[in-house]
Coordinates of C-alpha atoms in Angstrom, one line a residue:
M1162 CA 3.3 19.0 -2.4
S1163 CA 3.6 15.5 -1.0
Y1164 CA 5.8 13.0 -2.4
E1165 CA 3.1 11.3 -4.1
Q1166 CA 1.6 14.2 -6.4
F1167 CA 5.8 14.8 -6.7
F1168 CA 6.8 11.2 -8.5
G1169 CA 2.9 10.8 -10.2
L1170 CA 1.3 8.3 -7.4
N1171 CA -2.3 8.5 -7.3
D1172 CA -2.2 6.9 -4.2
T1173 CA -0.3 6.5 -1.1
P1174 CA 2.0 2.9 -2.2
F1175 CA 3.8 1.9 0.9
S1176 CA 1.0 2.0 3.3
L1177 CA 0.7 0.0 6.3
A1178 CA -3.3 -0.3 6.0
P1179 CA -4.3 -3.9 4.7
N1180 CA -5.5 -2.8 1.3
P1181 CA -6.9 -5.7 -0.7
R1182 CA -5.9 -4.3 -4.1
Y1183 CA -2.5 -3.9 -3.0
L1184 CA -1.7 -7.7 -2.4
F1185 CA 1.2 -9.6 -3.9
E1186 CA 0.7 -12.5 -4.3
S1187 CA 4.0 -14.3 -3.7
A1188 CA 4.7 -17.9 -3.7
S1189 CA 4.1 -18.2 -0.2
H1190 CA 0.4 -15.8 -0.2
T1191 CA -0.5 -17.9 -3.6
N1192 CA -0.2 -21.6 -1.6
A1193 CA -2.4 -19.6 1.7
L1194 CA -4.5 -17.5 -1.0
Q1195 CA -5.6 -20.9 -2.4
Q1196 CA -5.6 -23.6 0.5
L1197 CA -8.5 -20.9 2.1
A1198 CA -10.5 -20.6 -0.9
Y1199 CA -10.6 -24.0 -1.2
A1200 CA -10.8 -24.8 3.2
I1201 CA -14.1 -22.3 3.0
E1202 CA -15.5 -23.9 0.4
R1203 CA -15.6 -27.0 1.3
R1204 CA -16.3 -25.8 4.6
E1205 CA -14.0 -26.6 7.4
P1206 CA -15.2 -26.3 10.8
L1207 CA -11.3 -24.8 12.2
L1208 CA -7.9 -22.7 10.0
V1209 CA -5.7 -21.8 11.4
V1210 CA -3.2 -19.3 9.6
T1211 CA 0.0 -18.6 11.7
G1212 CA 3.2 -16.3 10.3
E1213 CA 5.4 -13.9 11.4
I1214 CA 4.7 -10.4 12.1
G1215 CA 4.1 -8.2 9.4
T1216 CA 4.2 -10.8 6.9
G1217 CA 0.3 -9.9 5.9
K1218 CA -1.6 -12.2 7.8
T1219 CA -4.3 -10.0 7.3
L1220 CA -4.4 -8.7 4.7
L1221 CA -3.9 -12.0 2.8
C1222 CA -7.5 -13.4 5.1
R1223 CA -9.5 -10.0 4.0
T1224 CA -8.4 -10.8 0.5
V1225 CA -10.0 -14.1 0.7
L1226 CA -12.8 -13.1 2.4
Q1227 CA -13.5 -10.2 -0.2
R1228 CA -13.6 -12.5 -2.8
V1229 CA -15.8 -15.2 -1.2
D1230 CA -20.0 -15.0 -2.8
R1231 CA -22.7 -13.5 -1.9
R1232 CA -24.2 -16.7 0.5
T1233 CA -21.4 -16.6 2.7
F1234 CA -22.2 -14.2 6.1
V1235 CA -18.7 -13.1 7.2
S1236 CA -18.1 -11.8 11.1
V1237 CA -14.7 -10.2 11.8
I1238 CA -13.4 -10.0 15.1
H1239 CA -10.5 -7.8 15.6
N1240 CA -10.6 -7.7 19.0
P1241 CA -9.1 -10.7 20.4
L1242 CA -9.4 -9.8 24.1
L1243 CA -13.2 -10.4 24.5
E1244 CA -15.1 -12.4 27.0
R1245 CA -17.3 -14.4 25.8
D1246 CA -21.2 -13.4 25.9
D1247 CA -19.5 -10.0 24.1
F1248 CA -17.8 -12.9 21.7
L1249 CA -21.4 -14.0 20.9
K1250 CA -22.9 -10.5 20.9
Q1251 CA -19.9 -9.1 18.3
M1252 CA -20.6 -11.7 15.7
L1253 CA -24.4 -11.8 16.1
Q1254 CA -24.0 -7.5 15.5
D1255 CA -21.8 -8.5 12.3
F1256 CA -24.4 -11.0 11.2
G1257 CA -27.5 -8.2 11.7
I1258 CA -29.2 -10.6 14.6
L1259 CA -28.6 -7.7 17.0
S1260 CA -28.3 -3.9 16.3
T1261 CA -25.5 -1.9 16.4
D1262 CA -27.4 1.2 17.9
R1263 CA -27.0 1.2 21.7
T1264 CA -29.8 4.1 22.2
T1265 CA -32.6 1.6 20.8
A1266 CA -31.3 -1.7 21.4
P1267 CA -32.8 -3.8 24.2
A1268 CA -31.1 -4.8 26.9
P1269 CA -28.8 -8.4 25.6
G1270 CA -30.2 -11.3 26.9
S1271 CA -28.5 -14.8 28.7
R1272 CA -26.2 -16.7 27.3
H1273 CA -27.9 -19.0 26.5
D1274 CA -30.3 -16.5 25.0
L1275 CA -27.2 -15.2 22.6
V1276 CA -26.0 -19.1 21.6
H1277 CA -30.0 -20.2 20.9
A1278 CA -30.4 -16.6 18.8
L1279 CA -27.2 -17.3 16.8
E1280 CA -28.2 -21.4 16.5
D1281 CA -31.1 -20.3 14.5
F1282 CA -29.7 -17.6 12.6
L1283 CA -26.9 -20.4 11.6
S1284 CA -30.5 -22.8 10.8
S1285 CA -31.8 -20.5 8.5
L1286 CA -29.0 -20.4 6.5
V1287 CA -29.4 -23.9 5.3
A1288 CA -32.4 -23.5 3.2
L1289 CA -30.6 -21.0 0.9
E1290 CA -27.5 -22.9 0.7
A1291 CA -25.5 -20.6 2.0
H1292 CA -22.9 -20.1 5.5
A1293 CA -21.0 -17.6 8.1
V1294 CA -17.3 -17.3 8.6
V1295 CA -15.5 -15.9 11.7
M1296 CA -12.1 -14.6 11.6
I1297 CA -10.5 -13.6 14.7
D1298 CA -7.6 -11.8 14.3
E1299 CA -4.2 -11.5 16.6
A1300 CA -5.7 -14.8 17.7
Q1301 CA -2.8 -15.6 19.8
H1302 CA -3.9 -13.0 22.6
I1303 CA -7.1 -15.4 23.1
N1304 CA -9.3 -16.4 26.2
P1305 CA -8.9 -20.0 26.5
E1306 CA -12.4 -20.2 27.7
V1307 CA -13.2 -18.4 24.2
L1308 CA -12.1 -20.9 22.2
E1309 CA -13.5 -23.3 24.4
Q1310 CA -17.1 -21.4 23.3
I1311 CA -15.5 -21.5 19.6
R1312 CA -15.1 -25.4 19.6
L1313 CA -18.6 -26.0 21.0
L1314 CA -19.8 -23.5 17.9
S1315 CA -18.3 -25.4 15.4
N1316 CA -19.4 -28.2 16.3
I1317 CA -23.2 -26.5 14.6
D1318 CA -23.1 -28.4 11.2
A1319 CA -25.4 -29.4 8.1
P1320 CA -25.6 -32.1 6.0
S1321 CA -23.7 -30.4 2.8
G1322 CA -20.7 -29.3 5.5
T1323 CA -20.1 -26.9 8.7
R1324 CA -22.6 -24.2 9.1
L1325 CA -20.0 -21.6 10.8
Q1326 CA -16.9 -21.7 10.5
I1327 CA -13.8 -19.7 12.3
I1328 CA -10.5 -19.0 10.9
L1329 CA -8.4 -18.0 14.0
V1330 CA -5.1 -15.9 12.5
G1331 CA -2.3 -14.6 14.4
Q1332 CA 1.4 -15.1 14.9
L1333 CA 3.7 -17.9 15.9
D1334 CA 2.6 -17.9 19.3
L1335 CA -0.2 -19.3 18.8
E1336 CA 0.8 -23.2 17.8
A1337 CA 2.0 -22.6 21.9
L1338 CA -1.5 -21.4 22.9
L1339 CA -3.5 -24.5 20.6
A1340 CA -0.8 -27.5 22.3
R1341 CA -1.6 -26.3 25.6
P1342 CA -2.5 -29.3 27.3
G1343 CA -6.4 -27.6 27.9
L1344 CA -7.2 -27.1 24.1
R1345 CA -6.5 -31.2 22.8
Q1346 CA -10.9 -31.5 21.4
F1347 CA -10.1 -27.8 20.1
E1348 CA -6.9 -28.9 18.2
Q1349 CA -8.4 -32.2 17.1
R1350 CA -10.8 -29.8 15.7
V1351 CA -8.2 -28.2 13.6
S1352 CA -8.9 -28.9 9.8
R1353 CA -6.0 -26.7 8.4
R1354 CA -3.2 -25.1 9.3
I1355 CA -1.3 -22.5 7.0
R1356 CA 2.2 -20.8 7.3
L1357 CA 2.6 -17.6 6.2
E1358 CA 6.2 -17.0 4.4
P1359 CA 8.1 -13.2 4.2
L1360 CA 8.9 -12.6 0.8
A1361 CA 11.8 -14.2 -1.0
E1362 CA 14.8 -12.4 -2.3
N1363 CA 14.2 -12.7 -5.7
E1364 CA 10.1 -11.4 -5.2
L1365 CA 11.7 -8.2 -3.2
G1366 CA 11.9 -6.2 -6.7
A1367 CA 8.8 -6.9 -8.2
Y1368 CA 6.9 -6.4 -4.8
I1369 CA 8.3 -3.3 -5.1
E1370 CA 7.4 -2.7 -8.8
H1371 CA 4.1 -3.9 -8.1
R1372 CA 3.0 -1.4 -5.2
L1373 CA 4.4 1.4 -7.2
T1374 CA 2.2 0.0 -10.2
V1375 CA -1.1 0.0 -8.3
G1376 CA -0.7 3.5 -6.7
R1377 CA 0.2 5.2 -10.0
A1378 CA -3.5 3.2 -11.3
A1379 CA -5.6 4.3 -8.6
G1380 CA -8.1 6.8 -8.6
S1381 CA -7.5 10.3 -6.4
R1382 CA -8.9 10.4 -3.1
L1383 CA -8.9 14.4 -3.7
L1384 CA -11.5 16.2 -6.4
G1385 CA -8.8 17.9 -8.7
A1386 CA -5.7 17.2 -6.5
N1387 CA -3.7 16.4 -9.6
D1388 CA -5.1 20.2 -11.1
L1389 CA -3.3 21.2 -8.3
A1390 CA 0.0 19.4 -8.2
L1391 CA 0.5 20.4 -11.5
A1392 CA 0.1 23.8 -10.4
L1393 CA 2.4 23.5 -7.4
A1394 CA 4.4 22.1 -9.8
E1395 CA 4.4 24.9 -12.3
W1396 CA 5.2 27.1 -9.5
D1397 CA 8.3 25.3 -7.6
G1398 CA 9.8 23.9 -10.8
T1399 CA 9.8 20.4 -10.5
A1400 CA 7.8 18.0 -13.0
P1401 CA 6.0 15.4 -11.2
G1402 CA 4.5 12.5 -12.7
A1403 CA 8.1 12.2 -14.1
G1404 CA 8.1 8.8 -12.3
V1405 CA 10.6 6.9 -9.6
S1406 CA 12.1 3.8 -9.9
F1407 CA 14.5 2.0 -7.4
G1408 CA 18.4 0.9 -7.8
R1409 CA 20.0 -3.0 -7.7
D1410 CA 21.8 -1.5 -4.7
A1411 CA 18.5 0.0 -3.0
F1412 CA 16.7 -3.1 -3.4
T1413 CA 19.8 -5.1 -1.6
A1414 CA 20.0 -2.9 1.0
I1415 CA 16.0 -3.1 1.6
W1416 CA 16.5 -6.8 2.2
Q1417 CA 19.2 -6.8 4.4
S1418 CA 16.7 -4.2 6.5
S1419 CA 14.1 -5.8 6.0
G1420 CA 14.6 -9.7 5.7
G1421 CA 11.7 -9.5 3.7
L1422 CA 8.6 -8.8 6.1
P1423 CA 6.3 -6.7 4.3
R1424 CA 5.2 -4.7 6.6
I1425 CA 9.4 -3.1 6.6
V1426 CA 10.0 -3.1 3.2
N1427 CA 7.1 -0.5 3.4
L1428 CA 8.1 1.3 6.4
L1429 CA 11.5 1.5 4.3
C1430 CA 9.8 2.2 1.0
D1431 CA 7.5 5.0 2.8
R1432 CA 10.7 6.8 4.3
A1433 CA 12.7 6.5 1.7
L1434 CA 10.8 8.0 -0.6
E1435 CA 10.5 11.7 1.7
E1436 CA 13.9 11.9 1.4
A1437 CA 14.0 11.2 -2.4
Y1438 CA 11.2 14.2 -2.5
A1439 CA 13.5 16.4 -0.7
R1440 CA 16.5 15.5 -2.0
R1441 CA 14.6 15.7 -5.1
V1442 CA 16.3 13.0 -6.9
R1443 CA 14.2 9.9 -9.0
V1444 CA 16.4 6.7 -8.7
L1445 CA 16.6 5.6 -5.1
D1446 CA 20.1 4.3 -4.1
A1447 CA 20.8 2.2 -0.9
D1448 CA 21.9 5.5 0.4
L1449 CA 18.3 6.1 0.6
I1450 CA 17.8 3.4 1.9
A1451 CA 20.4 3.8 5.3
T1452 CA 18.9 7.1 5.6
A1453 CA 15.1 5.7 5.9
A1454 CA 16.3 2.4 8.2
R1455 CA 18.6 4.5 10.5
A1456 CA 15.5 7.3 11.4
L1457 CA 13.1 4.5 12.1
Q1458 CA 16.1 2.7 14.2
L1459 CA 16.6 -0.6 11.5
P1460 CA 19.2 -2.6 11.0
P1461 CA 20.7 -0.9 8.7
P1462 CA 22.7 -2.2 5.3
S1463 CA 25.9 -4.0 5.0
A1464 CA 29.0 -1.6 4.3
G1465 CA 29.7 -3.2 1.1
V1466 CA 26.5 -2.0 0.1
L1467 CA 27.1 1.6 0.4
D1468 CA 30.9 1.4 -0.7
A1469 CA 29.5 -0.1 -4.0
L1470 CA 28.1 3.4 -4.5
V1471 CA 31.6 5.0 -4.9
P1472 CA 34.1 3.9 -7.6
A1473 CA 37.2 3.6 -6.5
P1474 CA 39.7 5.5 -8.5
D1475 CA 41.5 3.5 -11.4
L1476 CA 44.5 4.9 -14.2
P1477 CA 41.7 6.0 -16.7
A1478 CA 40.6 8.3 -14.1
R1479 CA 43.4 9.9 -12.9
K1480 CA 44.8 10.9 -16.0
A1481 CA 41.3 11.9 -17.5
T1482 CA 41.5 14.8 -14.6
M1483 CA 45.3 15.9 -15.8
T1484 CA 44.6 18.8 -17.1
P1485 CA 46.0 18.9 -20.9
W1486 CA 49.6 21.4 -20.3
V1487 CA 50.5 19.0 -18.2
G1488 CA 49.8 15.8 -20.5
A1489 CA 51.4 17.5 -23.1
A1490 CA 54.8 18.0 -20.8
V1491 CA 55.2 14.6 -19.9
A1492 CA 54.3 13.9 -22.9
I1493 CA 57.5 15.8 -24.5
A1494 CA 59.4 14.4 -21.6
V1495 CA 58.8 11.1 -22.7
V1496 CA 59.7 11.0 -26.3
A1497 CA 63.0 13.0 -25.8
G1498 CA 64.1 10.2 -23.3
A1499 CA 63.3 7.5 -25.9
A1500 CA 64.7 9.4 -28.5
A1501 CA 68.2 10.1 -26.3
W1502 CA 67.9 6.6 -25.3
F1503 CA 67.5 5.3 -28.9
V1504 CA 70.7 7.4 -29.9
S1505 CA 73.0 5.7 -27.2
Q1506 CA 72.3 2.8 -28.5
R1507 CA 72.8 3.6 -31.4
A1508 CA 76.5 5.3 -30.8
P1509 CA 79.6 2.8 -31.0
A1510 CA 81.3 2.9 -27.3
P1511 CA 85.7 4.1 -28.1
A1512 CA 88.3 1.8 -27.3
A1513 CA 89.5 2.7 -23.6
S1514 CA 93.5 2.0 -24.9
A1515 CA 93.8 3.8 -28.1
P1516 CA 95.8 6.6 -27.8
P1517 CA 94.2 9.9 -29.0
P1518 CA 93.9 10.9 -32.9
P1519 CA 97.5 13.2 -34.5
A1520 CA 96.6 16.9 -34.2
I1521 CA 96.6 18.0 -37.8
S1522 CA 97.5 21.2 -39.8
K1523 CA 94.5 23.3 -41.1
P1524 CA 96.4 24.1 -45.4
V1525 CA 96.4 27.4 -45.7
P1526 CA 95.6 28.2 -50.1
P1527 CA 98.3 29.8 -51.9
L1528 CA 98.0 33.8 -52.7
S1529 CA 97.6 33.1 -56.3
A1530 CA 96.5 30.1 -58.1
P1531 CA 97.9 28.2 -60.4
E1532 CA 96.5 28.1 -64.0
P1533 CA 94.5 25.0 -65.0
S1534 CA 95.8 22.3 -67.0
A1535 CA 94.6 20.3 -69.0
A1536 CA 94.8 16.7 -67.2
P1537 CA 94.9 16.7 -63.5
P1538 CA 97.8 16.4 -61.5
P1539 CA 98.5 13.2 -60.0
V1540 CA 97.2 12.5 -56.8
G1541 CA 99.7 11.9 -54.4
P1542 CA 100.3 12.3 -50.5
R1543 CA 98.9 16.1 -49.4
A1544 CA 101.9 19.1 -48.9
T1545 CA 102.7 20.6 -46.4
V1546 CA 103.1 24.6 -47.6
T1547 CA 104.8 27.1 -44.9
L1548 CA 104.6 31.0 -45.6
P1549 CA 107.7 33.0 -45.2

């Protein structure tokens, strides 16, 4: 049984694959989505999307391209190291102009023929009121000569706007590449620059819960996988589908080890869920996150987060650990000591200069008692009777 089945998940919620179903619209992602959608609608020629490694740039652009209407033809280039001719061929294949079947496709012509075929295709889109979009991923590695070719292609305009929109998606180094003196003409064609930021600390918990929710709602990828999970759970004695949750200390630990980068968050959560499944626990804490961080060689969470998992012993806790007879003996000793102190405070202290009291002989009763008289004898000093 995998941890997905144990926790009642129908999909891997923290996969690194850029699946648009898992897009979490943080403040930065929402702003980027709105700007990209608006720029595509206005048919702006050149767009640049940058961000740190692992911020979700590819996922963002795929989501945007998935939401465009049918009158938008899309080409996605994942290999930025292509030369100019290969770049043109890849575009024409994505648009359906060139066949992808290498066995039957004719030999490609010159660069002039490739550009002319692309221009004919874009011209045919005018009557349809359609246009084309090319997205180049990891564009910080692109050849400057290819950028110059892209600039020339972006000049193909129509009365309603450019017929070929180009979106460059890359890391922060892309900005340094475009700032080169030889690319001034290209940089002046950039109509919009979008910066994607990591998750904020107050967005991390919502991001993780969103991924878990989508993972529970997703359809199973294997036929009969749910029945198999139930059968394995019955045999193993566990209860799959009971769910999983992250504690507050786990969120703090994830934030400290990831800095809010979604890719690192996914790695930590995926490895922590594996460890939680191995321990058969359903609430993840900072200790599980620290274990995952060590396995991934990531910065561990601070010691303060881990120390908070072990409560410091206090007086009530120590009293609770005493056995009953020890507690009773202590109580009796305390009461006895208090009583002795109270008696000592109540008794008067003897005077230091007073002489000891005289000894008094004990009176001896007579052998025969006298007859009782009607009147009691007069009260006087007690006489001492001495026997012969």
